[in-house]
Coordinates of C-alpha atoms in Angstrom, one line a residue:
M65 CA 28.7 65.5 1.7
D66 CA 26.2 62.9 2.6
R67 CA 28.2 59.9 3.6
K68 CA 25.2 57.6 4.4
K69 CA 25.4 54.2 2.8
K70 CA 22.5 52.6 1.0
V71 CA 22.3 48.8 0.8
Y72 CA 21.5 47.6 -2.7
L73 CA 19.9 44.2 -2.6
L74 CA 19.5 42.4 -5.9
L75 CA 16.4 40.3 -5.5
G76 CA 13.3 39.2 -7.4
V77 CA 11.3 36.3 -6.3
I78 CA 12.3 33.8 -3.6
V79 CA 11.3 30.4 -4.7
T80 CA 11.2 27.5 -2.3
V81 CA 10.8 24.2 -4.1
L82 CA 9.6 20.7 -3.1
F83 CA 10.4 17.8 -5.3
I84 CA 7.7 15.2 -6.0
G85 CA 9.0 12.0 -7.6
G86 CA 6.3 9.6 -8.9
V87 CA 3.9 11.8 -6.9
S88 CA 6.1 11.6 -3.8
F89 CA 7.6 14.5 -1.9
A90 CA 11.3 14.3 -1.5
Y91 CA 13.3 17.5 -0.7
W92 CA 13.3 21.3 -0.7
Y93 CA 15.8 23.8 -1.8
N94 CA 15.9 27.6 -2.4
V95 CA 16.3 29.4 -5.7
F96 CA 16.9 33.1 -6.1
I97 CA 16.0 34.6 -9.4
E98 CA 17.2 38.1 -10.0
K99 CA 14.8 40.4 -11.9
D100 CA 15.5 44.0 -11.0
E101 CA 17.4 46.2 -8.6
N102 CA 15.7 47.4 -5.4
V103 CA 17.0 49.8 -2.8
V104 CA 16.5 48.6 0.7
V105 CA 17.3 50.9 3.7
T106 CA 17.2 49.5 7.3
D107 CA 14.9 46.7 6.4
C108 CA 15.2 43.0 5.5
F109 CA 13.5 40.6 3.2
K110 CA 13.7 37.0 4.3
M111 CA 11.4 34.0 4.5
E112 CA 12.2 30.9 6.4
F113 CA 11.0 27.4 5.6
F114 CA 10.5 24.6 8.1
E115 CA 9.8 21.0 7.0
E116 CA 7.9 18.9 9.5
E117 CA 9.6 15.6 10.4
N118 CA 8.4 12.3 9.0
S119 CA 5.7 14.0 6.9
N120 CA 6.7 12.9 3.4
I121 CA 4.0 11.7 1.1
K122 CA 4.6 8.6 -1.0
L123 CA 1.9 7.4 -3.4
E124 CA 2.7 4.2 -5.3
K125 CA 0.4 2.3 -7.7
S126 CA -2.0 5.3 -7.6
Y127 CA -5.5 5.2 -8.9
P128 CA -8.3 7.7 -9.2
I129 CA -10.1 8.5 -5.9
V130 CA -12.9 10.8 -4.8
D131 CA -12.2 14.1 -3.0
E132 CA -13.3 12.7 0.4
E133 CA -10.7 10.0 0.2
G134 CA -8.1 12.4 -1.1
A135 CA -8.7 14.7 1.9
K136 CA -7.8 11.8 4.2
L137 CA -4.4 11.1 2.6
R138 CA -1.4 11.6 4.7
P139 CA -0.2 15.2 4.0
Y140 CA 3.1 16.8 3.5
Q141 CA 3.5 19.4 6.2
F142 CA 5.6 22.6 6.2
R143 CA 5.7 26.0 7.7
I144 CA 6.9 29.4 6.4
S145 CA 7.8 32.4 8.6
N146 CA 8.3 36.1 7.9
V147 CA 11.2 37.1 10.0
C148 CA 11.3 40.7 8.9
S149 CA 9.4 43.9 9.6
S150 CA 7.7 44.3 6.2
T151 CA 4.5 42.5 5.1
N152 CA 5.0 39.8 2.5
T153 CA 2.7 38.3 0.0
Y154 CA 3.1 34.6 -1.0
Q155 CA 1.8 32.3 -3.7
I156 CA 1.9 28.5 -3.6
N157 CA 2.2 26.9 -7.0
M158 CA 2.4 23.4 -8.3
E159 CA 4.8 23.0 -11.2
S160 CA 5.1 20.0 -13.6
L161 CA 8.6 19.0 -14.6
E162 CA 9.8 18.3 -18.1
N163 CA 10.3 14.5 -17.5
S164 CA 6.7 14.1 -16.3
T165 CA 4.7 11.8 -18.6
M166 CA 1.3 11.8 -17.0
P167 CA -1.1 14.6 -18.1
D168 CA -1.5 17.4 -15.5
R169 CA -5.2 17.5 -15.9
V170 CA -5.8 14.3 -13.9
I171 CA -3.9 15.5 -10.8
Q172 CA -5.7 17.2 -8.0
V173 CA -3.9 19.1 -5.2
K174 CA -5.3 20.2 -1.9
V175 CA -3.7 22.8 0.4
N176 CA -5.0 22.8 4.0
E177 CA -8.8 22.8 4.2
N178 CA -9.2 24.7 0.9
E179 CA -10.9 23.0 -2.0
G180 CA -8.7 20.8 -4.2
V181 CA -7.3 22.4 -7.3
L182 CA -7.2 20.5 -10.6
L183 CA -4.0 21.2 -12.6
R184 CA -5.8 22.7 -15.6
E185 CA -5.5 25.8 -17.8
E186 CA -7.9 27.8 -15.7
V187 CA -5.3 28.1 -12.9
S188 CA -2.2 28.1 -15.0
V189 CA 0.5 30.7 -14.2
E190 CA 4.0 31.4 -15.4
P191 CA 6.4 28.6 -14.3
T192 CA 9.7 29.3 -12.5
V193 CA 11.4 25.9 -12.4
G194 CA 9.1 23.6 -14.3
V195 CA 7.5 23.5 -17.8
R196 CA 4.0 24.3 -16.5
A197 CA 2.8 25.9 -13.3
Y198 CA -0.6 26.1 -11.5
K199 CA -1.7 28.5 -8.7
L200 CA -2.9 26.7 -5.6
L201 CA -3.2 29.4 -3.0
T202 CA -2.2 33.0 -2.4
G203 CA -2.1 35.0 0.9
V204 CA -0.4 37.6 3.0
I205 CA 2.0 36.9 5.8
Y206 CA 2.6 39.7 8.3
P207 CA 5.9 40.6 10.1
K208 CA 7.0 37.9 12.6
E209 CA 4.1 35.7 11.5
S210 CA 4.3 32.0 10.7
K211 CA 1.9 29.9 8.7
S212 CA 1.5 26.1 8.5
F213 CA 0.4 24.1 5.4
E214 CA -0.6 20.6 4.6
V215 CA -0.5 19.4 1.0
R216 CA -2.2 16.3 -0.4
V217 CA -2.0 15.0 -4.0
W218 CA -4.1 12.4 -5.8
M219 CA -5.4 11.3 -9.2
D220 CA -8.8 12.9 -9.6
E221 CA -12.0 10.7 -9.7
S222 CA -12.9 12.0 -13.2
T223 CA -10.0 10.0 -14.6
T224 CA -11.3 6.9 -16.4
M225 CA -10.0 4.0 -18.4
E226 CA -10.6 6.0 -21.5
D227 CA -7.8 8.4 -20.3
V228 CA -5.2 6.0 -21.8
D229 CA -2.5 8.7 -21.7
A230 CA -2.7 8.6 -17.9
M231 CA -2.2 4.9 -17.5
N232 CA 1.2 3.5 -16.5
K233 CA 2.6 7.0 -16.6
E234 CA 4.6 9.0 -14.1
W235 CA 3.8 12.5 -12.9
I236 CA 6.7 14.5 -11.4
G237 CA 6.2 18.0 -10.0
K238 CA 7.5 20.6 -7.6
I239 CA 5.7 22.9 -5.2
T240 CA 7.1 26.5 -5.4
I241 CA 6.4 29.3 -3.0
T242 CA 7.0 32.8 -4.4
A243 CA 7.2 35.7 -1.9
S244 CA 7.6 39.4 -2.3
Y245 CA 7.8 42.2 0.3
S246 CA 5.4 45.1 0.5
K247 CA 7.0 48.3 -0.6
E248 CA 6.6 51.7 1.0
P249 CA 3.0 53.0 0.2
Y250 CA 2.7 55.9 -2.2
K251 CA 1.6 59.2 -0.6
E252 CA 0.5 62.3 -2.5
V253 CA 2.2 65.4 -1.2
L254 CA -1.0 67.4 -1.9
L255 CA -2.9 65.5 0.7
N256 CA -0.7 66.5 3.6
G257 CA -1.1 63.3 5.5
T258 CA -4.7 62.5 4.6
D259 CA -3.9 59.6 2.3
P260 CA -6.2 56.5 2.1
V261 CA -6.3 54.3 5.1
L262 CA -6.4 50.6 4.2
K263 CA -7.3 47.8 6.6
D264 CA -7.9 44.0 6.2
G265 CA -10.7 43.4 3.8
L266 CA -10.3 46.7 1.9
I267 CA -8.4 46.1 -1.4
P268 CA -6.9 49.1 -3.1
V269 CA -7.8 49.1 -6.8
E270 CA -7.5 51.0 -10.0
I271 CA -10.5 51.1 -12.4
S272 CA -10.0 51.4 -16.1
E273 CA -12.3 53.5 -18.2
D274 CA -14.3 50.5 -19.3
G275 CA -14.8 49.4 -15.6
V276 CA -12.1 46.6 -15.4
V277 CA -10.9 46.5 -11.8
K278 CA -7.3 45.6 -11.0
K279 CA -5.5 45.4 -7.7
A280 CA -3.4 48.5 -7.2
D281 CA 0.3 48.7 -6.6
V282 CA 0.2 50.9 -3.4
S283 CA 3.8 51.8 -3.9
S284 CA 2.9 53.6 -7.2
P285 CA 0.6 56.6 -7.8
W286 CA -2.6 54.6 -7.8
Y287 CA -4.6 57.8 -7.1
S288 CA -4.0 61.5 -7.7
Y289 CA -6.4 64.1 -6.4
E290 CA -4.4 66.7 -8.3
E291 CA -5.5 65.0 -11.4
R292 CA -9.0 64.3 -10.1
R293 CA -8.4 60.5 -9.8
W294 CA -9.8 59.7 -6.4
A295 CA -8.7 56.5 -4.5
N296 CA -10.9 53.5 -4.8
A297 CA -11.1 50.2 -2.9
V298 CA -13.3 47.1 -2.9
I299 CA -14.5 44.5 -0.5
L300 CA -14.6 41.0 -1.9
N301 CA -17.4 38.4 -1.7
D302 CA -14.8 35.7 -1.1
E303 CA -12.1 37.3 1.0
S304 CA -10.0 34.1 1.1
I305 CA -8.9 34.9 -2.5
T306 CA -5.8 37.0 -2.7
Y307 CA -4.9 39.0 -5.8
R308 CA -1.5 40.2 -6.9
E309 CA -0.7 43.7 -7.9
G310 CA -2.0 44.4 -11.4
E311 CA -4.2 41.3 -11.4
T312 CA -7.8 41.7 -12.5
I313 CA -10.5 41.3 -9.9
P314 CA -13.6 39.8 -11.5
E315 CA -16.8 41.7 -10.9
S316 CA -18.4 38.5 -9.6
N317 CA -16.1 38.6 -6.6
I318 CA -16.6 42.3 -5.8
E319 CA -19.2 42.9 -3.1
S320 CA -18.7 46.6 -2.6
Y321 CA -16.9 49.7 -4.0
F322 CA -15.7 52.6 -1.9
V323 CA -14.1 56.0 -2.7
W324 CA -11.7 57.8 -0.3
I325 CA -12.7 61.4 0.8
P326 CA -9.5 63.0 2.4
K327 CA -9.9 65.3 5.3
Y328 CA -9.8 69.0 4.3
R329 CA -10.7 72.5 5.4
Y330 CA -12.7 74.8 3.1
Q331 CA -13.1 78.5 2.7
L332 CA -16.4 79.8 3.9
W333 CA -18.3 82.0 1.3
D334 CA -21.8 82.1 2.9
L335 CA -22.8 81.4 6.5
G336 CA -26.3 80.4 5.5
N337 CA -28.1 82.7 7.9
Y338 CA -31.3 83.1 5.9
E339 CA -34.3 84.3 7.9
G340 CA -36.7 84.4 5.0
L341 CA -37.2 83.6 1.4
T342 CA -36.0 85.9 -1.4
E343 CA -35.1 84.9 -4.9
V344 CA -32.9 82.1 -6.1
D345 CA -29.4 83.3 -7.0
N346 CA -27.4 80.9 -9.0
T347 CA -24.6 83.4 -9.5
K348 CA -23.2 82.1 -6.2
V349 CA -22.2 78.8 -7.8
H350 CA -18.5 78.8 -7.7
E351 CA -15.3 76.8 -7.0
I352 CA -15.0 76.0 -3.3
P353 CA -11.4 76.5 -2.2
I354 CA -10.1 73.6 -0.1
I355 CA -6.8 72.6 1.5
F356 CA -6.2 69.0 2.5
G357 CA -4.7 68.5 6.0
D358 CA -4.7 66.3 9.1
Y359 CA -5.4 68.9 11.7
N360 CA -8.4 70.9 12.9
T361 CA -8.7 74.6 12.3
K362 CA -8.7 77.0 15.3
D363 CA -10.1 80.4 16.2
E364 CA -6.6 81.5 17.4
V365 CA -5.1 81.1 13.9
S366 CA -5.5 84.0 11.6
G367 CA -7.8 83.2 8.6
E368 CA -9.2 80.1 10.3
C369 CA -12.1 79.3 12.7
R370 CA -13.0 76.4 14.9
T371 CA -15.7 74.2 13.3
P372 CA -19.1 75.0 15.1
M373 CA -20.5 71.4 14.6
T374 CA -24.0 72.3 15.7
S375 CA -27.2 73.3 14.0
G376 CA -27.7 77.0 13.6
S377 CA -24.3 77.9 15.1
T378 CA -21.7 80.1 13.4
G379 CA -19.2 80.1 16.2
N380 CA -16.4 82.6 15.5
C381 CA -16.5 81.9 11.8
K382 CA -16.8 84.6 9.2
V383 CA -16.9 84.6 5.4
G384 CA -13.3 84.1 4.1
D385 CA -12.2 81.9 6.9
Y386 CA -11.0 78.4 6.4
M387 CA -12.8 75.8 8.5
T388 CA -12.2 72.0 8.9
H389 CA -15.1 70.2 7.4
P390 CA -17.3 68.7 10.3
A391 CA -17.6 65.2 8.7
F392 CA -14.0 64.4 9.8
I393 CA -14.2 65.7 13.3
S394 CA -17.0 63.5 14.7
F395 CA -15.0 60.3 14.1
D396 CA -11.5 62.0 14.5
V397 CA -10.3 60.6 11.2
N398 CA -8.1 61.9 8.4
G399 CA -10.7 60.7 5.7
M400 CA -13.5 58.4 5.1
W401 CA -14.4 55.7 2.6
V402 CA -17.9 56.3 1.1
G403 CA -20.0 53.9 -0.9
K404 CA -19.3 54.6 -4.6
F405 CA -22.9 53.8 -5.5
E406 CA -26.2 53.7 -3.7
T407 CA -26.6 50.6 -1.6
G408 CA -28.0 47.6 -3.3
Y409 CA -29.7 44.4 -2.0
K410 CA -27.6 41.3 -2.6
G411 CA -29.5 38.7 -4.6
S412 CA -32.2 41.0 -5.9
T413 CA -33.1 40.6 -9.6
D414 CA -35.5 43.5 -10.1
T415 CA -36.9 46.6 -8.4
A416 CA -39.5 44.7 -6.3
S417 CA -37.0 42.2 -4.8
A418 CA -34.7 45.1 -3.7
E419 CA -37.5 46.5 -1.5
K420 CA -36.8 45.1 2.0
N421 CA -37.7 46.8 5.3
V422 CA -35.3 44.6 7.3
I423 CA -32.0 44.6 9.2
E424 CA -29.7 42.5 7.0
P425 CA -26.1 43.6 7.0
E426 CA -25.2 40.5 5.0
S427 CA -27.4 41.7 2.1
I428 CA -25.5 44.9 1.5
Q429 CA -23.8 45.3 -1.8
I430 CA -22.4 48.5 -3.3
K431 CA -22.0 47.9 -7.0
P432 CA -22.9 49.4 -10.4
N433 CA -25.8 47.9 -12.4
V434 CA -27.8 46.7 -9.4
N435 CA -31.2 47.8 -8.0
S436 CA -31.0 50.2 -5.1
W437 CA -32.1 48.8 -1.8
R438 CA -35.3 50.7 -1.0
N439 CA -38.5 50.8 1.0
I440 CA -36.6 50.6 4.3
Q441 CA -37.0 52.6 7.5
V442 CA -34.1 54.7 8.7
S443 CA -33.5 52.5 11.8
N444 CA -33.3 49.4 9.7
A445 CA -31.0 51.1 7.2
F446 CA -28.8 52.3 10.0
Y447 CA -28.4 49.0 11.8
S448 CA -27.8 47.1 8.5
T449 CA -24.9 49.5 7.8
Y450 CA -23.7 49.6 11.4
D451 CA -23.4 45.8 11.5
Y452 CA -22.0 45.5 8.0
K453 CA -18.3 45.9 8.7
R454 CA -18.1 46.8 12.4
E455 CA -14.3 46.4 12.4
L456 CA -14.2 49.2 9.8
D457 CA -16.7 51.4 11.7
S458 CA -19.3 51.1 9.0
H459 CA -22.4 53.3 9.4
M460 CA -25.1 55.1 7.4
M461 CA -24.2 58.3 5.8
K462 CA -24.9 61.6 7.6
N463 CA -25.9 64.9 6.1
T464 CA -22.5 66.4 6.9
E465 CA -20.7 63.5 5.2
W466 CA -22.8 64.0 2.1
G467 CA -21.8 67.7 2.3
A468 CA -18.1 66.7 2.5
I469 CA -18.4 64.9 -0.9
A470 CA -20.4 67.7 -2.4
Y471 CA -17.8 70.4 -1.5
L472 CA -14.9 68.2 -2.7
Q473 CA -16.8 67.7 -6.0
H474 CA -17.1 71.4 -6.4
S475 CA -13.4 72.1 -5.7
K476 CA -10.7 72.0 -8.3
Y477 CA -10.2 68.4 -7.3
G478 CA -13.6 67.4 -8.5
S479 CA -15.7 67.9 -11.7
M480 CA -16.8 71.3 -10.4
T481 CA -20.0 71.2 -12.5
S482 CA -23.6 69.9 -12.2
V483 CA -23.5 66.2 -11.6
R484 CA -25.6 64.5 -14.3
I485 CA -28.8 62.8 -13.0
N486 CA -29.2 59.1 -12.8
N487 CA -32.5 58.8 -14.7
N488 CA -32.8 55.0 -14.8
S489 CA -36.4 54.5 -13.8
Y490 CA -35.6 51.0 -12.4
R491 CA -33.3 52.7 -9.9
V492 CA -30.3 50.8 -11.2
T493 CA -27.1 52.2 -9.8
G494 CA -24.4 54.0 -11.7
Y495 CA -26.4 55.3 -14.6
S496 CA -26.4 58.7 -16.2
A497 CA -28.9 60.6 -18.4
V498 CA -27.8 60.9 -22.1
N499 CA -29.1 64.5 -22.1
E500 CA -29.1 67.0 -19.3
P501 CA -32.7 67.7 -18.2
T502 CA -34.0 71.2 -18.9
C503 CA -37.1 71.0 -16.7
G504 CA -38.0 69.7 -13.3
F505 CA -40.1 66.9 -11.8
S506 CA -42.6 65.2 -14.2
D507 CA -45.0 62.3 -13.6
G508 CA -45.2 61.7 -17.3
Y509 CA -42.7 61.3 -20.1
K510 CA -41.5 64.8 -21.2
E511 CA -39.0 65.7 -23.8
C512 CA -37.3 68.1 -21.4
N513 CA -36.9 65.4 -18.7
K514 CA -36.6 62.0 -20.2
Y515 CA -36.2 58.9 -17.9
G516 CA -36.4 55.2 -18.5
T517 CA -34.1 52.3 -19.2
S518 CA -33.3 52.3 -22.9
E519 CA -29.8 53.2 -24.2
D520 CA -31.0 56.3 -26.0
I521 CA -32.1 57.8 -22.6
T522 CA -29.6 56.5 -20.0
K523 CA -26.2 54.9 -20.0
P524 CA -24.0 53.0 -17.4
Y525 CA -21.2 54.3 -15.3
N526 CA -18.3 53.0 -17.5
T527 CA -19.2 55.1 -20.6
E528 CA -18.4 58.7 -21.6
V529 CA -22.0 59.6 -20.7
G530 CA -21.7 57.7 -17.5
Y531 CA -18.7 59.6 -16.3
K532 CA -20.8 62.8 -16.2
A533 CA -22.7 61.3 -13.3
S534 CA -19.5 60.9 -11.3
T535 CA -18.2 63.5 -8.8
T536 CA -14.9 63.6 -10.7
G537 CA -16.1 63.5 -14.3
N538 CA -14.3 60.2 -14.7
I539 CA -14.8 56.7 -13.4
S540 CA -12.9 57.2 -10.2
G541 CA -15.6 59.3 -8.5
V542 CA -18.8 58.8 -6.5
Y543 CA -22.0 58.0 -8.4
D544 CA -25.8 58.2 -7.8
M545 CA -25.6 61.5 -5.9
S546 CA -28.1 63.0 -8.4
G547 CA -31.3 61.1 -9.1
G548 CA -31.6 57.3 -8.8
A549 CA -33.4 56.9 -5.6
F550 CA -33.8 59.4 -2.7
E551 CA -31.1 58.7 -0.1
Y552 CA -32.0 58.9 3.6
M553 CA -29.4 60.6 5.7
M554 CA -28.7 59.9 9.4
A555 CA -29.8 63.5 10.0
V556 CA -32.9 64.4 12.1
M557 CA -34.7 67.3 13.8
I558 CA -35.2 67.4 17.5
S559 CA -38.7 67.7 19.0
T560 CA -39.8 70.4 21.4
N561 CA -38.5 68.4 24.3
H562 CA -35.0 68.5 22.7
I563 CA -35.0 64.7 21.9
P564 CA -34.4 63.4 18.3
C565 CA -37.7 62.8 16.6
S566 CA -38.7 59.3 15.7
G567 CA -40.7 60.5 12.8
A568 CA -43.8 62.5 11.8
S569 CA -46.4 60.4 13.4
N570 CA -47.5 56.8 14.0
G571 CA -46.8 54.8 10.9
F572 CA -44.6 57.5 9.5
D573 CA -41.7 57.0 11.8
S574 CA -38.0 55.9 11.5
G575 CA -38.3 52.9 13.8
F576 CA -36.1 54.7 16.4
N577 CA -37.7 55.4 19.8
G578 CA -38.6 59.0 20.3
S579 CA -41.3 61.7 20.1
Y580 CA -43.4 62.3 17.0
C581 CA -42.5 65.8 15.8
N582 CA -46.1 66.7 15.4
N583 CA -46.2 66.6 19.2
I584 CA -48.8 63.8 19.3
G585 CA -47.4 60.7 20.9
S586 CA -44.1 58.9 20.6
L587 CA -42.6 55.5 19.6
T588 CA -41.4 53.4 22.5
N589 CA -41.1 49.8 21.1
G590 CA -38.5 50.5 18.4
R591 CA -34.8 50.7 18.6
D592 CA -32.8 53.2 20.5
F593 CA -30.8 55.9 18.7
P594 CA -27.1 55.1 18.5
D595 CA -24.1 57.1 19.8
P596 CA -24.7 60.8 18.8
K597 CA -21.6 60.8 16.5
Y598 CA -23.5 58.6 14.1
Y599 CA -26.2 61.2 13.3
D600 CA -26.6 64.9 12.7
I601 CA -29.1 66.8 14.9
Y602 CA -31.1 69.9 13.7
Q603 CA -33.0 72.5 15.7
Y604 CA -36.8 72.3 15.8
A605 CA -39.1 74.3 13.5
E606 CA -42.7 73.9 12.3
N607 CA -41.9 75.0 8.8
D608 CA -39.4 73.8 6.2
E609 CA -38.1 77.3 5.3
T610 CA -35.8 78.0 8.3
Y611 CA -32.5 77.4 6.5
N612 CA -30.4 79.0 9.2
R613 CA -30.7 75.8 11.2
R614 CA -28.0 74.3 8.8
I615 CA -24.8 72.8 10.1
L616 CA -21.9 74.5 8.3
G617 CA -20.6 72.0 5.8
D618 CA -23.8 70.0 5.2
A619 CA -24.5 71.6 1.8
T620 CA -27.9 73.0 2.8
G621 CA -28.1 76.6 4.1
E622 CA -24.8 77.7 2.6
M623 CA -26.2 77.0 -0.9
G624 CA -28.8 79.9 -0.7
S625 CA -30.3 82.3 -1.1
F626 CA -33.6 80.5 -1.5
T627 CA -36.7 81.5 -3.4
S628 CA -40.5 81.3 -2.7
L629 CA -42.4 78.2 -1.8
E630 CA -43.7 77.3 -5.3
N631 CA -40.1 77.5 -6.7
R632 CA -38.1 75.9 -3.9
N633 CA -37.8 72.8 -6.1
I634 CA -35.3 74.9 -8.1
S635 CA -33.8 76.9 -5.3
S636 CA -30.4 75.4 -4.4
W637 CA -27.2 75.4 -6.6
Y638 CA -27.9 74.4 -10.2
H639 CA -31.6 74.8 -9.5
D640 CA -31.7 71.8 -7.2
E641 CA -34.6 71.5 -4.8
A642 CA -34.3 72.9 -1.3
F643 CA -36.7 71.9 1.4
F644 CA -35.5 71.8 5.0
V645 CA -36.7 69.4 7.7
N646 CA -39.8 70.4 9.7
Q647 CA -42.5 69.3 12.1
E648 CA -44.2 67.0 9.7
N649 CA -41.0 65.6 8.0
P650 CA -38.0 65.6 10.4
W651 CA -35.6 63.4 8.4
F652 CA -33.3 64.5 5.5
Y653 CA -33.2 63.0 2.0
R654 CA -30.5 63.9 -0.4
G655 CA -29.9 63.6 -4.2
S656 CA -33.5 63.4 -5.2
L657 CA -35.2 61.0 -7.6
F658 CA -34.7 59.7 -11.2
N659 CA -37.6 61.7 -12.6
Y660 CA -36.9 65.0 -10.8
G661 CA -35.0 66.5 -13.7
T662 CA -33.2 69.8 -12.9
G663 CA -34.5 69.5 -9.3
A664 CA -32.2 66.5 -8.6
G665 CA -28.5 67.0 -7.8
M666 CA -25.7 66.9 -5.3
F667 CA -27.0 70.1 -3.7
S668 CA -30.6 69.1 -3.4
F669 CA -32.1 68.4 0.0
F670 CA -35.6 67.2 1.0
R671 CA -37.5 66.1 4.1
A672 CA -39.5 63.0 5.0
G673 CA -40.9 61.1 7.9
G674 CA -38.2 58.4 8.3
H675 CA -40.6 55.7 7.2
A676 CA -40.2 53.0 4.6
W677 CA -40.9 54.2 1.1
N678 CA -40.2 52.6 -2.3
D679 CA -38.3 55.6 -3.6
E680 CA -35.7 55.9 -0.9
S681 CA -32.4 54.3 -0.4
F682 CA -29.2 54.9 1.7
R683 CA -25.4 54.9 1.6
V684 CA -22.6 53.3 3.5
V685 CA -19.6 55.1 5.1
L686 CA -16.4 53.6 6.6
S687 CA -14.5 55.7 9.2
L688 CA -11.0 54.3 9.6
K689 CA -8.3 55.6 11.9
D690 CA -4.7 55.3 10.7
G691 CA -2.5 53.1 12.8
E692 CA -5.3 51.2 14.6

């Protein structure tokens, strides 16, 4: 019989209270409010409070003052410490007591160097010891960490003689600090150790069907790949604001959305060794079997093979083997966060203002309902993403990383169907065609391939129609992977001297130093290529038909067979276009364009020179290692 003992700790919220009499701080005491039963094993939950000596505030005969004067008042000083091994969240509130006669609305409270908070309805929260409470500040305090605070209180300058209910009155309040410990994070057994990795600045969220974003409780099943609910996270515009579990995060404070792609191995069905063109064969469209896991497949294990990683190589792999997808090997990670939408340009208000051929990491936003950032060279797109969140190893998406999303989408953990095209002609992110196109590219308006901006033609991501453009068939997936704008990949062909090509020719280059693939000249005054792990390299060829140069896992050569030149715009899975990189166009595009109809899709691939063009965009990836 198991004779281990479990410690049952009845706890809810620890409240530390400071009394303010006549707007003066007097004393602190602790209150424990029991709410529910928690099981705690070999852990502790304790916060300590330290009051600084001689730091009491006393305000007599108070009168309204401006913020600058209020910020100079003598503060009340205190410090809290987390003495345990679990991370705690805290919230500092100001509460009005029942015997207070002065209206709360005239009181302003400032904590540290943050802006003062007026005690008004906009910041009201549930009281614990008073009759009304107001949120001043929220934050996270890590194990063994201490934080110091200074609090100043004054009558706000907006108070006038007309506020007769504030004259000759007394305001009495208490500061309360509520703290709660972080519980064990939820892990889905199916993922076999490849659960989402969260670091500072990445906020786990759940998104309701109408698009409302709430901070996730990471101790509960906030994602389920078994149910095709992929994990989502956001980066905030104002990271100083802390949200509690279940609290709505307003769209105005969301800078970027990301979706977690767990590490997996997939079963090979076609090695993509096509030497010539035959006929398109869409009967090969099928479920891609995958198994999530945190290790790399080996040749020595029966039914597996070591991932070749290089263009044109098959290694010891054969059809039927399971192979770890290469996207996770380059960065040695158990998953990656990918931009939920095409990258947008922060502050743009129309298509023209989103066209910027510059390096501006601070202008990156990844959101629905914004214009895609376009008309940018590959080098500028790369260094914008590279410097976006360096601490999270941000970078521009590679061809193999696109392939990892595509194969997961076509497994039983994704929608496993043709992803609906984003046919919004303004290249607005997150949209979906009302009707599936039945024909390919058209310059004009055709009944079989409608595109535009009206509701009868295209709808946003948070609608039943919008879900069809997601990799999951619901709002939790990745969008804009069919149509919208072309997306440049960090994937390039090498020249005859085995160096990555800068581009096709002078003026049609990526901005990276290197040879022109037409063998006439080179670019020397641009930027150097980054570490090789940040881009995929493909073998040289003069034509765009040599599909056996694929990298297994990149969703190009494996999607064949491929048909003749005039029909290669409907040659990949679901009749998506299929043009490989060549001498004249050494860089890969993916996803295709809003007006490409059936030719657009997750399994489309195209080639270009690497130069700035008003129909191309790019996507951001974060590669995080667990435990770092």
